[in-house]
XYZ file of C-alpha atoms in Angstrom:
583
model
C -23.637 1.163 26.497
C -20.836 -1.407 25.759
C -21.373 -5.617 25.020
C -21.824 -7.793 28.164
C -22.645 -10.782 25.816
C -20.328 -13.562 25.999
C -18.363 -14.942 23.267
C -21.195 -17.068 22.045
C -19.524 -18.740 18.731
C -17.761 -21.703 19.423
C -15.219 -23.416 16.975
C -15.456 -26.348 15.618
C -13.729 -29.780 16.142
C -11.508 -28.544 13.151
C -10.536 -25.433 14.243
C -10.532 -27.010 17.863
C -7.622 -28.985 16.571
C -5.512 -25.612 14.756
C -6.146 -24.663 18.858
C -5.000 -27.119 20.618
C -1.501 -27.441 18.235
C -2.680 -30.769 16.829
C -1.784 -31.421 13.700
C -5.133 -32.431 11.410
C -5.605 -33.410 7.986
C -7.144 -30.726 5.807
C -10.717 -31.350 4.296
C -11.888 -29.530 1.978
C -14.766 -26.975 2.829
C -13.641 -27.706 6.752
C -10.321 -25.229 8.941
C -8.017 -27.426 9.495
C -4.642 -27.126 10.868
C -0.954 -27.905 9.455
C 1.603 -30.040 10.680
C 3.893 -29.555 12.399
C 1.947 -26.023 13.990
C 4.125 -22.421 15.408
C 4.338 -21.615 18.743
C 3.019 -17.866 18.440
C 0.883 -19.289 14.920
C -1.903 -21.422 13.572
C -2.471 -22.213 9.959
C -5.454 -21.684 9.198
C -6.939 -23.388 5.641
C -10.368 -23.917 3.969
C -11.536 -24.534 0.510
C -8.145 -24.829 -1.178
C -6.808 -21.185 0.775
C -4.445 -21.129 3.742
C -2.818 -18.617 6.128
C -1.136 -18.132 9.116
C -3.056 -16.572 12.139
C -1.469 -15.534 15.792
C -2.409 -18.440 18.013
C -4.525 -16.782 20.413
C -7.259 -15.773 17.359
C -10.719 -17.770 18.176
C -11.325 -19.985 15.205
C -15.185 -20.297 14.171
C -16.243 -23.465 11.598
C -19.147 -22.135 10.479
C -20.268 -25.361 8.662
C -20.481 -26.554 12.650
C -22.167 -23.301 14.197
C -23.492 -21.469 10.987
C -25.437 -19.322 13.619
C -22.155 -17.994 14.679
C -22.247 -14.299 15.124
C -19.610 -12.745 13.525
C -18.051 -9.908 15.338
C -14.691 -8.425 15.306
C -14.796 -6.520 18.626
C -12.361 -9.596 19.748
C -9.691 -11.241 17.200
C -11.330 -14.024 15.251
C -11.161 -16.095 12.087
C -14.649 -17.176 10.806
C -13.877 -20.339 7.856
C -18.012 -21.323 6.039
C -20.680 -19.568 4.866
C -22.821 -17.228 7.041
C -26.352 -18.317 7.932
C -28.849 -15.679 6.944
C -29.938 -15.672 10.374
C -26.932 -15.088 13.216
C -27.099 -15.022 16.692
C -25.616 -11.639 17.779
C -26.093 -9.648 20.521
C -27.599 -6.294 19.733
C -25.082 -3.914 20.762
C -21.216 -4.846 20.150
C -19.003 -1.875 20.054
C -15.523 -1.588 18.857
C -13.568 -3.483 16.416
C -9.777 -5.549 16.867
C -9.386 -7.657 13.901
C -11.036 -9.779 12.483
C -10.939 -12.388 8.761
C -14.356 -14.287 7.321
C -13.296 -16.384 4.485
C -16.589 -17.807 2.681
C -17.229 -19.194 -0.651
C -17.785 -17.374 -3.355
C -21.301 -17.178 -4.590
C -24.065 -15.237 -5.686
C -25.142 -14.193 -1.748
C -21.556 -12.987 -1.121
C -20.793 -11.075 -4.051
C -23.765 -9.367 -3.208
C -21.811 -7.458 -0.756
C -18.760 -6.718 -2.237
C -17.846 -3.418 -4.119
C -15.792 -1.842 -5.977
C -12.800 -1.687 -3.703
C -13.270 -5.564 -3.605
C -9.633 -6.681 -5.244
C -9.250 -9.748 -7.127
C -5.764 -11.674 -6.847
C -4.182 -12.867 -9.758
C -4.300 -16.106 -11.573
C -2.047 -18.843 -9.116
C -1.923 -16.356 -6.397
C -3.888 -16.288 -2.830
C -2.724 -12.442 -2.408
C -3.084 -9.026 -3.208
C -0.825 -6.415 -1.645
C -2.264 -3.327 -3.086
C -5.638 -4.016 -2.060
C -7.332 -1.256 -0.659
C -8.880 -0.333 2.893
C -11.991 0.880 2.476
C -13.509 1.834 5.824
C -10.839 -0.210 8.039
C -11.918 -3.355 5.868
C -10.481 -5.063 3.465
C -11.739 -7.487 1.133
C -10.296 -10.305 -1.115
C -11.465 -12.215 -4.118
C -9.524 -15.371 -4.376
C -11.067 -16.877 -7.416
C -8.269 -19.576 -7.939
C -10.009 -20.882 -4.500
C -13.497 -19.815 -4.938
C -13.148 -17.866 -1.976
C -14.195 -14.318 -0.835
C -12.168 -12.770 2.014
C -12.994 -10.328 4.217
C -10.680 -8.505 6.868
C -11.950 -5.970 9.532
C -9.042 -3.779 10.854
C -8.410 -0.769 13.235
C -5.715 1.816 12.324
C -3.778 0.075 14.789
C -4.113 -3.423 13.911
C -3.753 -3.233 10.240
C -0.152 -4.206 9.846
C -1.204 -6.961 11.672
C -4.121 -8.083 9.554
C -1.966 -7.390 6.007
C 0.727 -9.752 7.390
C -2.026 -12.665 7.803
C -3.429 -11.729 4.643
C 0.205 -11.614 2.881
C 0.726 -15.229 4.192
C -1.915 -16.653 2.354
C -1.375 -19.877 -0.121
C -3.178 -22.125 -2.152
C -3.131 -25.472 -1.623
C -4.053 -28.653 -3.250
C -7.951 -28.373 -2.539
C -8.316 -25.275 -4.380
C -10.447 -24.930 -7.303
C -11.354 -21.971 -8.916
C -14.680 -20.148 -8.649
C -14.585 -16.706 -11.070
C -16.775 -14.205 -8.528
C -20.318 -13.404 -10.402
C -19.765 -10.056 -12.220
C -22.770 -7.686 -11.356
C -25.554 -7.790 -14.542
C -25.863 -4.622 -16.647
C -29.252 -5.056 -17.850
C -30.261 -1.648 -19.960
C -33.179 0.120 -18.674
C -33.132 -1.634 -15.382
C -34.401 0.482 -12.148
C -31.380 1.128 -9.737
C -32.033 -0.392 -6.036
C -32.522 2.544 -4.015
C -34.708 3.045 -0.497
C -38.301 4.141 -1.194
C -37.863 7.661 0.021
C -35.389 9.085 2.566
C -34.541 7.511 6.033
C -36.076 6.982 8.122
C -38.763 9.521 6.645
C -41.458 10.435 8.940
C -42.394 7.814 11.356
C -44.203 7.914 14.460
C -43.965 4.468 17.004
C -42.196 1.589 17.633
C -38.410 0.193 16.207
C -35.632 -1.841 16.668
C -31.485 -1.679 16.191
C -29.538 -5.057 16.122
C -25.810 -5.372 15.271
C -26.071 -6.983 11.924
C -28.724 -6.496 9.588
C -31.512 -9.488 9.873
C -32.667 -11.696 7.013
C -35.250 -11.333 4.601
C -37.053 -14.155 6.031
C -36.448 -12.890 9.384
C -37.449 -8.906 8.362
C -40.738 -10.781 6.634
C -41.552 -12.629 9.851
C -41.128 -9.860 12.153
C -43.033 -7.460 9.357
C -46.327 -9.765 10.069
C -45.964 -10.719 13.663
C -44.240 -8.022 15.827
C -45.262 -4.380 16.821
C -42.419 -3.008 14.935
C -41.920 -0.979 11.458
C -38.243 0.865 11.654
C -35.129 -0.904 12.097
C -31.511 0.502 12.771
C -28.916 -0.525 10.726
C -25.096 0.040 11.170
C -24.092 1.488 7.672
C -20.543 2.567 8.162
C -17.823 3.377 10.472
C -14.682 1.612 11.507
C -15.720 0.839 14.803
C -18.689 -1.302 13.623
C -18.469 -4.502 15.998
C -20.552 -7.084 13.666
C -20.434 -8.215 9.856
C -23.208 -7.261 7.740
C -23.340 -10.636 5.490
C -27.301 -9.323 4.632
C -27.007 -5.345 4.488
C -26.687 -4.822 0.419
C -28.781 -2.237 -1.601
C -30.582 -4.813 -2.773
C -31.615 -5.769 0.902
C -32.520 -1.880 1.275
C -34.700 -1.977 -1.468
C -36.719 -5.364 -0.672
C -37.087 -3.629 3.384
C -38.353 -0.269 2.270
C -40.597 -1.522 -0.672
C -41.974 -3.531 2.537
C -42.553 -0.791 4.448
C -39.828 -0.803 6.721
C -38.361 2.802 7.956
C -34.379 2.204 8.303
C -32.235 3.926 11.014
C -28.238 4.231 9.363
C -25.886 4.390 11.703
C -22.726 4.470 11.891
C -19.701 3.792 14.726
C -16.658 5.742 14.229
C -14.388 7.432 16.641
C -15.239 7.660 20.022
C -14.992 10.247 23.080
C -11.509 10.986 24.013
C -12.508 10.592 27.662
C -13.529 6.824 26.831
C -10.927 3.563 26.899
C -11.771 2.465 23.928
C -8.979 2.223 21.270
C -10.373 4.326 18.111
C -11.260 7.557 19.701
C -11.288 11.071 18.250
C -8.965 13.719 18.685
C -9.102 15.898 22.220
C -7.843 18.987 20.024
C -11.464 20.739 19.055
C -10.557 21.322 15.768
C -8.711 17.851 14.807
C -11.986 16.396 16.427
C -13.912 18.459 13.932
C -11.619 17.321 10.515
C -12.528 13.965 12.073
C -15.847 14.362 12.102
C -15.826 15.616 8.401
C -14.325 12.482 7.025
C -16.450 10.147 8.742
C -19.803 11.834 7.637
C -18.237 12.033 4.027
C -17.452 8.120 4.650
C -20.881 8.137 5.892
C -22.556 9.415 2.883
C -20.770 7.124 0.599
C -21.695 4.171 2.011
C -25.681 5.368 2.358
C -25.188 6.287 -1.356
C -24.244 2.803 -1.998
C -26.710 1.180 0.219
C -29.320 3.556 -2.032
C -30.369 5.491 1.223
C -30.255 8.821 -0.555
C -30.189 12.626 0.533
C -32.925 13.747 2.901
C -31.825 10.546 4.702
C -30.501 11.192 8.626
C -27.402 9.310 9.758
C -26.536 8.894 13.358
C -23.300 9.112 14.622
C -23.072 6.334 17.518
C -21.115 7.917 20.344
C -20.990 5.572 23.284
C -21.132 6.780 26.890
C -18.617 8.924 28.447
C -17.684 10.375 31.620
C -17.865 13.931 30.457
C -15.150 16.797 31.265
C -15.253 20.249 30.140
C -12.466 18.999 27.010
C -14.180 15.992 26.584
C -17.526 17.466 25.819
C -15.857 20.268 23.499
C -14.361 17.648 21.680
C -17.740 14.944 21.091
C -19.585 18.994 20.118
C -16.543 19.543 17.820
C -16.987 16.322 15.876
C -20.681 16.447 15.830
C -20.254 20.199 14.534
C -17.916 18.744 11.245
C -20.352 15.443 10.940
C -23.268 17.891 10.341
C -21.600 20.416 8.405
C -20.447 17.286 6.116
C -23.862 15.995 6.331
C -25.643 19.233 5.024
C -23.541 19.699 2.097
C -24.403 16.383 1.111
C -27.937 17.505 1.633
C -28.711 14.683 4.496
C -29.803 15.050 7.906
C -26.921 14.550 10.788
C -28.714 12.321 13.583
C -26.653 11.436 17.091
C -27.057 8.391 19.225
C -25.620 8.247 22.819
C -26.401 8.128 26.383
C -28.993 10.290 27.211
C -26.780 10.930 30.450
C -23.414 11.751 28.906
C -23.685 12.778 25.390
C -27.324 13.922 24.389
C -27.210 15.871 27.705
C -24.033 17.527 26.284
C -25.856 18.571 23.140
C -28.447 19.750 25.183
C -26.099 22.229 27.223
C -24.570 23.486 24.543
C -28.143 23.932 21.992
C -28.023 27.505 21.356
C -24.291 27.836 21.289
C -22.932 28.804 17.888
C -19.579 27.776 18.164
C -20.970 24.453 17.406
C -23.027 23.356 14.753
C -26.237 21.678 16.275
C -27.308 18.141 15.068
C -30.553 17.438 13.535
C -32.014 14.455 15.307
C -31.179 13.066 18.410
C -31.519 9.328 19.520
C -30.525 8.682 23.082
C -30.315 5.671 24.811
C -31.915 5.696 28.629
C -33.477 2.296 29.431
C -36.144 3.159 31.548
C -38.706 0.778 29.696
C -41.496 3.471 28.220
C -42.089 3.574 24.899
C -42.226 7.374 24.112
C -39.773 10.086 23.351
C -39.961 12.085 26.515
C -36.303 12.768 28.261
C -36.773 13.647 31.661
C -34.185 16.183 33.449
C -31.487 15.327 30.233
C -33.089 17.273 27.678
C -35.818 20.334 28.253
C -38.984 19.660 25.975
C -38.488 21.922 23.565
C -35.207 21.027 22.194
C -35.664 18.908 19.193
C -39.250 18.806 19.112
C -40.284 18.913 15.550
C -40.175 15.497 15.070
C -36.728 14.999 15.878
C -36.409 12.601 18.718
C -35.645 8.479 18.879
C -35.751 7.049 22.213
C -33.708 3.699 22.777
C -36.027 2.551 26.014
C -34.703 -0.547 26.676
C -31.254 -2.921 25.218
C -30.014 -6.142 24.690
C -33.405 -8.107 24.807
C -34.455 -11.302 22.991
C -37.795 -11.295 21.257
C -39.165 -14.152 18.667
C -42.084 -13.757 16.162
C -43.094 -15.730 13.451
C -40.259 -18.157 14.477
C -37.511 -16.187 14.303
C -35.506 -14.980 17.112
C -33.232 -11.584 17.522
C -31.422 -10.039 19.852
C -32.576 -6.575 19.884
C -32.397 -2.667 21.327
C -36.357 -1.461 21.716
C -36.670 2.142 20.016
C -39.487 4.000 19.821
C -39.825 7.014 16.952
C -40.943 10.677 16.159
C -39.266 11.367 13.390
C -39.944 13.869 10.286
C -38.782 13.970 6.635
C -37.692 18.172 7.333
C -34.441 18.308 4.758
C -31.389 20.539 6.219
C -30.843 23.631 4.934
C -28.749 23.938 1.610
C -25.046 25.388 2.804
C -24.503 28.844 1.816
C -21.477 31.346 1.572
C -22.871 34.380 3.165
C -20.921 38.015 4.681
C -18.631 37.973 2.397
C -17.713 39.174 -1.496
C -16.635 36.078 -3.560
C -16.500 38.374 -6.975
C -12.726 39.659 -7.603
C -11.127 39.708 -11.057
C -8.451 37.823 -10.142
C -8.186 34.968 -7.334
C -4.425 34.886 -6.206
C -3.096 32.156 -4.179
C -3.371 32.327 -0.474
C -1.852 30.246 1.957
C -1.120 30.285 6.174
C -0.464 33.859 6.974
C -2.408 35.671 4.044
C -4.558 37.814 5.332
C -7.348 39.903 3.634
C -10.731 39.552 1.273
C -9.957 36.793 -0.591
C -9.175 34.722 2.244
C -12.440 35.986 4.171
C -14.125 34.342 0.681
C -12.264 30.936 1.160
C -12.894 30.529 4.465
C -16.573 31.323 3.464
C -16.485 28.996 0.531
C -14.858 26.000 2.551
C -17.564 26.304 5.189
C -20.287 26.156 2.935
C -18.708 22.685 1.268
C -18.796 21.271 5.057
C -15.474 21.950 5.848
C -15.558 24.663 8.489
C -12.552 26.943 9.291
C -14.270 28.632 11.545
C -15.456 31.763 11.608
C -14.377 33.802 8.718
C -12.130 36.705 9.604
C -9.789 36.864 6.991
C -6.686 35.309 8.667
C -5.132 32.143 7.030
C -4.468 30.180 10.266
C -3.950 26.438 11.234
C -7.698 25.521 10.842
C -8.083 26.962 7.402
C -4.925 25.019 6.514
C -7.274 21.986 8.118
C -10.097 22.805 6.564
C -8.525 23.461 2.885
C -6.753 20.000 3.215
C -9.649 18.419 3.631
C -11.521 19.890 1.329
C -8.216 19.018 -1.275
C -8.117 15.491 -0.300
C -12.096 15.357 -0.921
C -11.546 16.231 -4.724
C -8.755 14.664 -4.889
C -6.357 17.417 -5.318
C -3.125 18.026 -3.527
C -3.807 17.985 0.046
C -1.256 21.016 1.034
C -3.641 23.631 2.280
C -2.631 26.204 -0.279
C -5.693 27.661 -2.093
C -4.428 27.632 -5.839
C -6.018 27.746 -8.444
C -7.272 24.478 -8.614
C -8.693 24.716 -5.132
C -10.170 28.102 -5.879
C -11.915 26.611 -9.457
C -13.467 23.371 -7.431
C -14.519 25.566 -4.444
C -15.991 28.398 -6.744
C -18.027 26.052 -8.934
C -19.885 24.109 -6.017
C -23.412 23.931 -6.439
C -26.117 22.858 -8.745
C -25.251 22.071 -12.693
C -28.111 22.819 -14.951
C -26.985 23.052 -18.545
C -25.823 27.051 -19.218
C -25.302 28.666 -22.472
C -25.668 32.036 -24.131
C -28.724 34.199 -22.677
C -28.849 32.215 -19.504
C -28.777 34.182 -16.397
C -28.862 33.774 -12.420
C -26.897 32.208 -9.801
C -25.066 29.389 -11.322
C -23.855 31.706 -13.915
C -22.378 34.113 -11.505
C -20.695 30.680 -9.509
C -19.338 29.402 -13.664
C -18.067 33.261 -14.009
C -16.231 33.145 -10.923
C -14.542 29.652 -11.462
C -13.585 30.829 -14.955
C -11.992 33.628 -13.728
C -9.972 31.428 -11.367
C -9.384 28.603 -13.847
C -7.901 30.552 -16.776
C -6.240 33.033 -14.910
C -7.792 36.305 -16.321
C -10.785 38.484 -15.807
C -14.353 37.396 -16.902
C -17.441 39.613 -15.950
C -18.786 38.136 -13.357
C -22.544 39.728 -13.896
C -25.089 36.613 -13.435
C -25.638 37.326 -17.149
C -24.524 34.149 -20.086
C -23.419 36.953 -23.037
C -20.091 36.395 -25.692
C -17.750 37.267 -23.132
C -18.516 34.448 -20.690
C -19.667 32.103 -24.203
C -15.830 32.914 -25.333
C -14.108 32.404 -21.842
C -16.263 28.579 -22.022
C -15.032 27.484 -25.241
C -11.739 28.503 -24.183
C -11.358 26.512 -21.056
C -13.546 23.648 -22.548
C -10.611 23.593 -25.202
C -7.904 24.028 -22.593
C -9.291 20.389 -20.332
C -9.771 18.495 -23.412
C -13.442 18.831 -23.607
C -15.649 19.579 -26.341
C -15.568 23.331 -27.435
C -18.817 24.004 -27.980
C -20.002 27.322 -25.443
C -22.288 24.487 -23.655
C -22.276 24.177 -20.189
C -23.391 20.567 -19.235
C -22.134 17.925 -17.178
C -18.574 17.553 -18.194
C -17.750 20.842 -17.825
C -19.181 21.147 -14.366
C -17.340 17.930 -13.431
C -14.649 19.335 -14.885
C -14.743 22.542 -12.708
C -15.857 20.781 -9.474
C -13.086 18.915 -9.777
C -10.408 21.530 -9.853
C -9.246 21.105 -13.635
């Protein structure tokens, strides 16, 4: 599928004026344009903050079309504060560049987070703010404005040097942005119960997540009771001014079943300008990082484990590499997913994508997704897919069918611009990742690298498969996609990303798994996994017998003493963090 919708905002008399190289007077609260204006620019300034934009950017006055839809699939500068309710079409793919600058205020710090940067007192920029999936965002509190950037790899120079221009001007006043309450006791927003659980009937996906008055009105008037919402991904066309936890919470608590998803690379057979690798096992990395980018943000949202996320892969003319790559990524999006403990879901054409699933299903070079949702319009509300998928692929309660796109419905007097979906879905949770056919036990764990060969690197390519970072299968040879693999999984715990399994490495992949409290006379698994990471962490022998007794008490206190932690034989949380973590 891909947008048809015409550009539907249109700027206002303002912004008409930064446009048409007229030079305007600036009013507060309203774009307005300086004097005299650039040939290849166009200042840009609202509420006391100013920059300089390329002159062919669209400039939306959202105090004049507050219904604007804000989407960043072409370049645009959106000045005002979002209405609740926007008038978007319901599929826009793909992402160029794009700033909102609103006020701050209670509704928009509700969606900022902690990669949200303030600037400085007297100062409109920040040069060290971060990128957090391909978006940056701003807090100019000498202003009282929050700013918001949507970028692609490619066009993120670009979007840092409008953001680097910024200045204040005379209008500005300062707004300090609302610091989140720490109330003691309070119940953290969270969805009631994984996503989107088990659900039988009728849904809907639109591009940016609807009000709460919309979401009520719909709730009492229309025949639907799931809704997909675009989570994550860098490729996300539209804004999500309403998606916050808080919104999960208040939809859930309702009743509502919630479809994440989230747009990310595309098929390297495809035009469009963020697409994954056509190298299998780049494609898989790829796929990795973008379900662990996934989780984060459903972590944030509260959409917690057990939840599925679909990866939105748009139609494709498919090729033999083409397909191996889409399987690829899919393969290190589940693999990611699992060790997280969620469910990977996949959303494409039923003719390009789901039908590639489908003729690769039993193929174990690939690691099969758990739900699929696949879009073929053919108007009936059911989950049956005709000659793209046989009937007994992904039929425990495993299938969403997108039956018809890009319709306008109204109820209860609100109107949205929607996908129909229609769901049989079920709450099964994936199975936990385990390091099987192969000895992990060794009194000493040396340091392997590309070209070791031998049982210890059969264990970390076990090891780094069950954390969701596949090397493929393990034979004992250190090649380029254990390198991959271990650099991922080193960049993941923030370790040195060099592919060498050290120590540290070794200690962080050893020690994955549950962390109940250990101490003297405990026994079982998670004492042989705390043996084993001891061993590697301190460098010398510890019995590695499943069995808590002085030896392993002693080799505790010593390594507690070693990180700075509390000596005390206890294994609790700090000492597992500690060991997950590579120290």
């Amino acid at each position: 599928m891909s947008s048809r919708i015409p550009w539907r905002a249109r700027a206002g008399t303002a912004a008409l004026a930064v446009l048409a190289g007229i030079g305007a007077l600036t009013v507060p609260g309203s774009p307005a344009a300086a004097s005299p204006p650039q040939t290849d620019r166009q200042t840009v300034s609202y509420h006391g903050y100013r920059i300089q934009v390329p002159a062919d950017w669209q400039v939306v006055d959202l105090t004049e079309n507050p219904r604007a839809c804000l989407r960043f699939d072409r370049p645009a500068v959106y000045v005002g504060e979002p209405a609740e309710q926007n008038d978007c079409p319901a599929h826009v793919v793909g992402r160029t560049a794009g700033i909102v600058v609103e006020p701050v205020n209670a509704r928009s710090a509700g969606h900022t987070s902690a990669a949200t940067t303030r600037t400085p007192r007297g100062r409109a920029t920040a040069p060290t703010a971060v990128s957090s999936d391909d978006t940056i965002q701003i807090a100019v509190e000498d202003a009282g404005v929050l700013v918001t950037a949507a970028h692609t790899p490619e066009t993120e120079s670009l979007v840092r040097g409008v953001l680097g221009s910024a200045e204040l001007t005379a209008d500005a006043r300062r707004t300090e942005l609302p610091r989140p309450r720490q109330q003691s006791g309070a119940i953290p927003l969270a969805a009631a119960g994984p996503q989107p659980g088990s659900y039988l009937g009728k849904g809907f996906d639109a591009c940016t997540a609807p009000s709460q008055a919309a979401m009520n009105a719909w709730q009492a008037n229309s025949p639907y009771s799931a809704v997909g919402v675009y989570i994550s991904g860098s490729f996300r066309g539209c804004a999500q001014p309403n998606l916050t936890a808080s919104w999960v919470t208040a939809q859930t608590g309702n009743g509502w079943r919630l479809i994440p998803i989230d747009v990310g690379r595309q098929a390297p057979c495809t035009g469009y300008s963020l697409k994954m690798s056509a190298d299998p096992a780049t494609a898989k990395s790829q796929g990795v990082s973008a379900a662990a980018a996934a989780v984060t943000a459903a972590s944030n949202l509260g959409i917690p484990a057990g939840s599925a996320i679909y990866s939105d892969i748009e139609a494709y003319t498919s090729t033999a590499s083409c397909k191996a790559a889409v399987l690829s990524y899919l393969s290190g999006w589940t693999e990611r997913l699992h060790s997280s403990n969620y469910l990977s879901g996949f959303y494409s054409s039923a003719a390009s994508g789901i039908r590639d699933a489908a003729d690769e299903y039993g193929n174990s070079a690939y690691t099969r997704v758990d739900h699929i949702f696949y879009a073929w319009w053919n108007g009936a509300a059911d989950t049956d897919t005709g000659t793209y998928v046989p009937s007994t692929y992904w039929a425990g309660h495993q299938r969403i069918h997108q039956y018809a796109g890009e319709v306008t419905e109204s109820y209860g007097g609100y109107s949205i611009n929607i996908d129909r979906d229609y769901l049989d879905v079920g709450t099964g949770t994936p199975p936990a990742p385990t390091c099987s056919g192969a000895n992990l036990s060794f009194t000493a764990y040396p340091t392997v690298k590309s070209g070791s060969s031998g049982d210890q690197v059969k264990a970390a390519q076990c090891l780094l498969k069950a954390a969701g970072y596949d090397p493929g299968a393990p034979d004992g040879v250190f090649g380029s996609s254990t390198t991959t693999a271990a650099k991922n999984f080193q960049a993941s715990k923030g370790l040195t990303a060099d592919g060498v399994v050290g120590p540290k490495t070794w200690t962080a992949l050893l020690s994955r798994g549950s962390t109940p409290i250990l101490q003297s006379g405990s026994t079982g698994e998670a004492v042989t996994r705390l043996q084993r990471a001891l061993t590697a962490a301190l460098g010398r022998t510890v019995a590695i017998d499943g069995v808590f007794g002085s030896g392993t008490g002693q080799a505790v206190r010593d390594y507690q003493s070693s990180r700075g932690l509390s000596a005390d034989g206890v294994v609790g949380s700090g000492t597992w963090g500690a060991l997950q973590s590579g120290k």
